[in-house]
Structure formats: structure tokens, C-alpha cells
Amino acid sequence: MKLSLTPKLSTFLKPSLASTPLRRSLCSSSPSPPPPPISLKPQTPLFLRPPIHSATSSDLQQWQDWAKTLASSVGSTFANSDNGPDSTLLLRELNWLVDDAVQQGIENGQRKIRLRVSLEELYLLWKQRIEERKPFQYIVGCEHWRELVLCVQEGVLIPRPETELIVDLVGDVVKGEEGLREGLWADLGTGSGAIAIGIARVLGTGGGRVIATDLSPTAISVAGFNVERYGLQDVVELRKGSWFDPLKDVEGKLAGFVSNPPYIPSDNISGLQAEVGRHEPRVALDGGVDGMDDLLHLCKGAASILKPGGFFAFETNGEKQCKYLVEYMENEARGSFCNLSIIPDFAGIHRFVTGFHK
Amino acid sequence: MSSFLFRKRASSSRCWGVLCRNPKAESQFGNLNKPPKPQNVTCAVEIPRILDPGSSSFSPKTSKTLSGSLQNIKNLIASGESFGLSSNLGVPVVKSLCGFHGGIATCSLVRFYGAQAAQEPSTADGLTVDRILNSEWSIMAEDESDWKSHAAAIAQSVHLIKKRLQWKKLLVRLDMLSVELNKPDLWNDPVHAGKISREHGSLMGKMKEVKAFEQELLEHVDMIKLAREENDAELESESMKALLEMRRTSKEKETQALLAGEQDPCSCYIEVQSGAGGTESNDWAAMVMQMYKMWAQRHGYKMTVVDEMPGEIAGIKRATIKVDGEYAFGYAKAEVGVHRLVRISPFDSNKRRHTSFAAVAVTPILGDVSAHVQINESDLRIERFRSGGSGGQHANTTDSAVRIVHIPTGITATCQNERSQHQNKASAMAVIQARVDQLEMARQTQKNAQYSQSLTDITWGSQIRSYVLQPYRMVKDLRTNYEVSDPDSVLEGDLDGFILSYLSASLDKDEDDR
Ligand SMILES: C[S@@+](CC[C@H](N)C(=O)[O-])C[C@H]1O[C@@H](n2cnc3c(N)ncnc32)[C@H](O)[C@@H]1O
């Protein structure tokens, strides 16, 4: 029977519940004044640094040739071993690295090229990219996501292309629904702030606001930087804490909430693509035994945090988790939700579960 | 001087009375068309706005010349109005009339004039541009101070310009559009009405600009004659200068008239696809693409790679670039077709000669959003390109290529060169939009076949140009026989000779299309 899920459920809810209260008491901040004191200063991404370095065009060319050779030597070895990047992709990344590192527009007739990072560092960075498999986005300190350029750094998950769609889902839902568009939203586990900023922009100037939470202080500080860069301090409020903990004061009031919580089963972590497994924060990826710890926790809390008619959207690991969640919401939270749907990403993988609080 | 002024006025109002050049005629025009009673509030508000720009759109220029002031004439010439490029004559009329902000009811209240409204301009003694042309005055070098020579040269330019604008067809089309615009039920279909009024505005602008140029020529001729009669050496030399100036401008106008098509001013996509034949063909496709990149650079166009599918060993299977800038489409459309290369292939260890092909397609990007074909979201299939594995949190990749298929037409576009999936999707969507628009235009073109001509229906047609690197060196356009013996310069983007000769050949061939 389907209800056989229940015992399992309680067992893997425990770890995440148990781990939170300790941190919670320290971190959950009062709703105002925003933003909470940010102790960590986020790193400035390459493209925003001042062009205080310079190199001759031939030295730069030499670096580029070296970097190309290194990239080409990869061939498809990474792709074959763990679905990593092949040379074609690495060569494109190299062009983007040049885009970000070289000050554009004044090269004409100038023998010295102005750089935002020293040539020595460029050698180091590309070595890290290829030899350590450091994600390109950590190398340049940013990720282009939707129409945004978000700063990222080690300690913060690099937003994925699939996740862009959550913003479109919200966009569709608030279209013509003033009650939702002008309401209060939340992005739980905001990481770089990507979804929260995306939502803030689709809500527009109608008075809608977004609360973005995360357990990780690095995430909170990076998200704060990004929110500020897009001038959304008055729209997006950052709160540090575990899942619903920092949202006590808005219980039953949210017009919508979304989350892309960690959802990879613990067993899979060790086999991840090197860029992910070796460099991205485990707390952003590991979703417990079945990868469902956090998702189920969020589902459980959805009914009480949302106001009637409120919308939710979760990203999942795929079809299995989607089905599981929908079943759970239909059976366990009987009567609380309606219009549950499973929505695929552009690769055709069942990626999102959405629905409304009745 | 007073007699001159009088005569100028007389001759001018004779030519232009119908187009209401003087204030009196303007108010008549207004009264004539004012409805007995405004039908709603919009009408009442709109009428003054409509009639005002409508009549003033061409009167300021000409009324200045009415006063006979040479300074004004010089200013007019110096301003260098060009055909099609700055068609500020007439376009505003239609915009404020029937643009989407114009309101629907208003349009039915205003009479649209077709080509018949313009009469043949002439000098005081009845000389017309046609007569100048027929007199076969000899055309001498520019530095020869001979008004007849200048006048004949300008008249010849006007003749060529008219031919390039397909003058007779333009006038017929203008009449048709005017009839259409005057139909009372026109605005029942606002999209159609918008299209019609836009086209009317643009053609009217072109027509008036040619007329104004002719008028200007005749006015200078008038003045030279007058100056001679009255022994006014200063006036004569001023007028001579003005004629010379006109003669120079007319050359530019000739070129500009090559690009008078509705979509010519647009930016465009250029797509290159390699023919059968593996690596050698892929390499040729890459060379062709490179040629267009360099051509775009020479023209100061902004160039972005939208999509690029590399060949296995070298070159490209296919690539699309976006070329942003004025008249990018007008020029690039001349490149549509199959380009052939003959050379000893660097990929053949036996050093044999190979023939390869690359096909080029060019799609205009319509600047006017309201002219876009509406695309239904549900008609699209959007796919992650080259995806594999579980995706999501499992994968870190900078590859967010997206392919979009427009299901009803089967049109496909891929973009992988942006740094976010969202932007890749937007770029691919823009390509889809442009191609769907192009398909629709081709359909329309077939419908209006008697006016539109084949330039806009893009096919992958037959070979248009042959590039031979060995055994001899030559690039030859098979449509015009234009040829160049230095393939390197062509492959480095020096294409304008080919483009202009093709454009003029395709527009000038109709011998008596005036
Ligand atoms: C998969 S990442 C998603 C980040 C971001 N929303 C995105 O889509 O790019 C999951 C995020 O949840 C945060 N997180 C993990 N456990 C959490 C918890 N107990 N409470 C709040 N956030 C948590 C992580 O720090 C991480 O930023």
C-alpha cells in the first residue's frame, strides 16, 4: 500500500529536524530592520573588479594559447568519467573568462591591455578550472542566470538553468492575480538569492515582497550582495535560519513560497561530477537517504505557512520524487491542497511540483 | 526680384495645388474632409492632429522655396534628404492617422490620396524632368559649369531612382492602398489596417521625396533662367552651385534607392549551412561565415554569433549570426543562395581538386513589433539541447543551449552562445519569430505578386557565386557576371561590389518600368 511511506518518512525527517534547533536560536533574525548584519564580505566577481592590471597583447595571447591547449587536452575525458565538460565547452568558457577579465573597448591601438586580474592569476585560475575541476562560475565569481548576473563563490550553490523555470511558474501564476502578485512570498534556501530576485522582478512594483532564507551565512551574505546589486533591498528581505523557523511571524500569510532544497540522495554525493561534488557545499545538495528529507519537511509545513489560495513550487530530483510528493500531498495532507501538478524541465525531466493551498 | 517671386508662386501653386502647399489650400483640404459631426470624442481630438502633420509634412520645405530665398534652397539641399532613408515626408501623416495610437474611428474620417494626387512638376516655361531627359543634353564632367549638363545628369539619376523604386508599380500600389484606406470598414480589422496604412505611409514618403527632388531641380533651372534674363551673376552662380550639389546628392540617392524595400533597413540573421561533402564542405562553410563576419565588421555592424554547430574535424556544419545595424538586411539579402568553392583541399592528402557548397539564408528582423506574427506558446516545443544525466543539482555546466521548434511550420532554432538558458531561449525565440515573420511575408508576397518582387522570397535556390582558388583565382557572381580576380579580398569581407552590382542588376533590369 502507498501508506507504507509513512514510517520511512518519519525516520528521515528526524535528522534535519534534529539538526536545526541549535542553529536556529542563533540565526533567526527579527523581521526588521533588514538586512541582518552581514559579517562575511562576499568576494567581488571578476567582471566587477577595477581594471588595475595590465598585460601586453602578446603576453595575453600567450596565456590564451596555453589555456586553449590545456582545454583541448581534456578532450572528452571528463565527459566520459563523470559527465563533466568537454573541450568545446571549456574553450567557450575560456572566451567568457576573457570577456570578464579583459576591459573591453579600449584595446584599439593600445599595446597594453587592461585586465581586472593579473596575468599570473589568470594562469592560476585556468589551472584550477582544468586540474582541480573548479566550476567556471567560481572562477569568474558569477553565474548568468535568466537575465541576471549573480555573484557566486565557494560555499554557495551555483544556480542551475533548470531552476530558472520556477520564476516563470511564479510569473504565470501572478499574471492577472493581484492578490498573489501584491502579496508576500518566500524563497526557502535561497543560496545566491537567484529565485528570490527573479520573483521580486516578476512581482514588479505592485507592493509584493519576498522573504529569502538560508541556513548558510555565506549564502545569506552573497544573496544580500546580489539583492543590493539589483536594487531590491526594499523588496527582498533576507533571514537566516532553518526552513520555516525564521518565518514564524508570517505563518498563514504567504501568497506563495518556493524552494529548491537539497534533494540528492546521500549515497549519490560521492559519485557526483567533480565540479559539484568537490566544490559545491554539501549542505546545499544532500537531501538525506532518499534525498527527500527537506522536501518532505517543506511539504509538511506548506499548509500552515500559506494563506488560502497561496501557491507553492518545489524543485525535485526527478520523476520519482515528484510522484512521491504529489502522493504525499494528496494522501497525508488530504484536503489542504488543490491543482497539484508535476512540471518537466526543458530536458523533459519531471522537475517541479506545484500546487495551491485551498 | 518681385517678378521672380510672383512667378515662382504662380508656377508652384500650379504644380502642387492638389497637394495643398499653401495655407489656403491646406484649410480647404481640412474643410473638405471634416465630417459634418465628429462621431465620438476621439475624432474630435484627433482631427486637428491629423490634418496638421498631414499637410505640413511636406509643405515647410516647399513653402520655403516659394519665397525664392536661395539660402533656404541651399539648406534644403544641404540637409540631404534621401529616399527611403529619412522618409519623414508623409510617414508621420499616416502614423498619427492610423498608427495604433491613432484610434480606429478617426481614420475613416480622413481621405487618403493615392499617386494621382501628384501632378508632374514643371518649370515656369513648361520644362519637366522627362523633357530634360529626352532632350539628350550632353552630360559633362562635374567641374564643367554648365547647367544643362548638371540638369541632365540629375534627370538621369531621377530616372534611375524611379526605376529602382519601380515607379509605375509604386504608383499603382499607392492608388490601391488609398482605395483600401478609404474603405469605411477598414478598421474592422485593425491589424490589416495597420499594415496597409504603414505601407501607404512608406510608399507615399518615397513618392513625395522623388517629387520634391524633381521639383527642386526645376526650381533651380527656373532660377538660372531668370538670373540670365536679369543679368544677376550672383544668383546664377548660386543656382549653379546648388545644381552641382544636387548632382552629387543624386548619386547617393541612387545607391539608397537600391535599398528601398520595406525590410531593407532591418537588422538580420545570416545563416550558413555546409553542403554535402564532410570536412572540406564544413571548412568552406566556416570560410563563408568568416567572410560575413568580416563584412559586418567593415560596415560597423554589431555581430553576434547565435548558433554554431562545429564540424567533427574542422569548420562548421551550420552557424547563425545576428547582424545589427541599419540596412544590414538590405545588403545581406543579396547573398542568399548557394556559394561554390573550387580548390585543392587541404584535407585531401592526395591534393586533389574539390568542389564544395555552402548555402546562405538571410532573415530580416522586423523592427516594428506590431508587424510580428503572433506566436502561440502552445505551438512551441522547447528543448534543452545536448542534455544528459539527471541534471538539476547533479550537474554543473555552462552549457545551456536551447532548441525551439515551432510545430506548425517546423521552423527550428538553436542558440547556445548566451551564458544563461533564459537568454539562449530568448535568442532562439527571436530567430523563430523572424523566420515565422519571413514565412508570412513570403506568403503575402505571393498574394501581391504583381507588386512585390522576388527579393523577399528567400529560397536556398541555385548557385549564385563561384569562388575558384585553383587552378586559377577568381570569384564570379553567376547572376550578374560581376567578377574579381582576388578571392582573398572577397573572403576577407570585401563584398560590396558583388552586393551592389546584384542589387542594381535586379532592380534595373526592367527596361521600361517607370
Ligand atoms: C540546492 S540549494 C538552492 C539554492 C538556490 N535556491 C538556488 O536554487 O540556486 C539549497 C539551499 O538550501 C540551503 N539549506 C540547506 N539546508 C537548509 C535548512 N535547513 N534551512 C534553510 N536553508 C537550507 C542551502 O544552504 C542551499 O543554499
Tab-separated table of C-alpha atoms in Angstrom, chain A residues 83 89 92-93 96 100 135-137 144-147 158 160-162 164 260-263 272-273 276 284 317 346-347 349 351, chain B residues 310 382-402 416-423 425:
chain	number	residue	atom	x	y	z
A	83	ASN	CA	29.527	13.855	-17.305
A	89	LEU	CA	32.633	23.686	-23.639
A	92	ARG	CA	33.777	28.539	-24.748
A	93	GLU	CA	34.313	29.103	-21.048
A	96	TRP	CA	33.893	34.053	-21.362
A	100	ASP	CA	35.082	39.004	-17.859
A	135	PRO	CA	33.446	25.248	-11.520
A	136	PHE	CA	33.799	28.010	-14.085
A	137	GLN	CA	31.288	30.123	-12.171
A	144	HIS	CA	24.478	34.255	-15.730
A	145	TRP	CA	21.013	33.158	-14.774
A	146	ARG	CA	17.863	34.324	-16.527
A	147	GLU	CA	18.567	37.942	-17.399
A	158	ILE	CA	25.664	27.860	-8.357
A	160	ARG	CA	21.105	25.810	-12.220
A	161	PRO	CA	19.487	26.547	-15.572
A	162	GLU	CA	16.539	24.285	-14.696
A	164	GLU	CA	15.083	29.476	-13.936
A	260	ASN	CA	14.914	24.341	-4.379
A	261	PRO	CA	16.069	22.437	-1.309
A	262	PRO	CA	18.886	19.892	-1.260
A	263	TYR	CA	17.448	16.791	-2.931
A	272	LEU	CA	28.816	13.447	-8.387
A	273	GLN	CA	30.509	15.305	-11.212
A	276	VAL	CA	29.742	19.641	-7.990
A	284	ALA	CA	23.099	22.613	-0.497
A	317	ASN	CA	15.413	15.344	-8.329
A	346	PHE	CA	13.422	21.611	-20.854
A	347	ALA	CA	15.234	18.294	-20.861
A	349	ILE	CA	12.726	15.517	-16.728
A	351	ARG	CA	11.349	18.523	-12.190
B	310	PRO	CA	31.069	22.711	-35.407
B	382	ILE	CA	11.369	23.979	-26.162
B	383	GLU	CA	14.155	21.534	-25.531
B	384	ARG	CA	17.404	21.573	-23.681
B	385	PHE	CA	19.978	20.852	-26.346
B	386	ARG	CA	22.648	18.227	-25.650
B	387	SER	CA	21.427	17.395	-22.188
B	388	GLY	CA	22.183	14.159	-20.472
B	389	GLY	CA	22.198	12.717	-16.993
B	390	SER	CA	19.996	13.724	-14.126
B	391	GLY	CA	20.536	17.468	-14.447
B	392	GLY	CA	19.433	19.788	-11.674
B	393	GLN	CA	21.679	19.820	-8.631
B	394	HIS	CA	23.659	16.875	-10.011
B	395	ALA	CA	25.179	18.817	-12.837
B	396	ASN	CA	27.324	21.874	-13.135
B	397	THR	CA	27.500	23.065	-16.683
B	398	THR	CA	27.895	26.295	-18.531
B	399	ASP	CA	26.096	24.761	-21.479
B	400	SER	CA	22.508	25.868	-21.507
B	401	ALA	CA	21.776	25.576	-25.204
B	402	VAL	CA	18.116	25.584	-26.103
B	416	GLN	CA	23.933	28.131	-27.328
B	417	ASN	CA	26.069	31.208	-27.218
B	418	GLU	CA	24.438	33.087	-24.403
B	419	ARG	CA	25.542	32.477	-20.874
B	420	SER	CA	22.111	31.694	-19.450
B	421	GLN	CA	19.414	29.319	-20.586
B	422	HIS	CA	16.883	32.107	-20.350
B	423	GLN	CA	18.916	34.240	-22.765
B	425	LYS	CA	15.824	30.754	-25.145
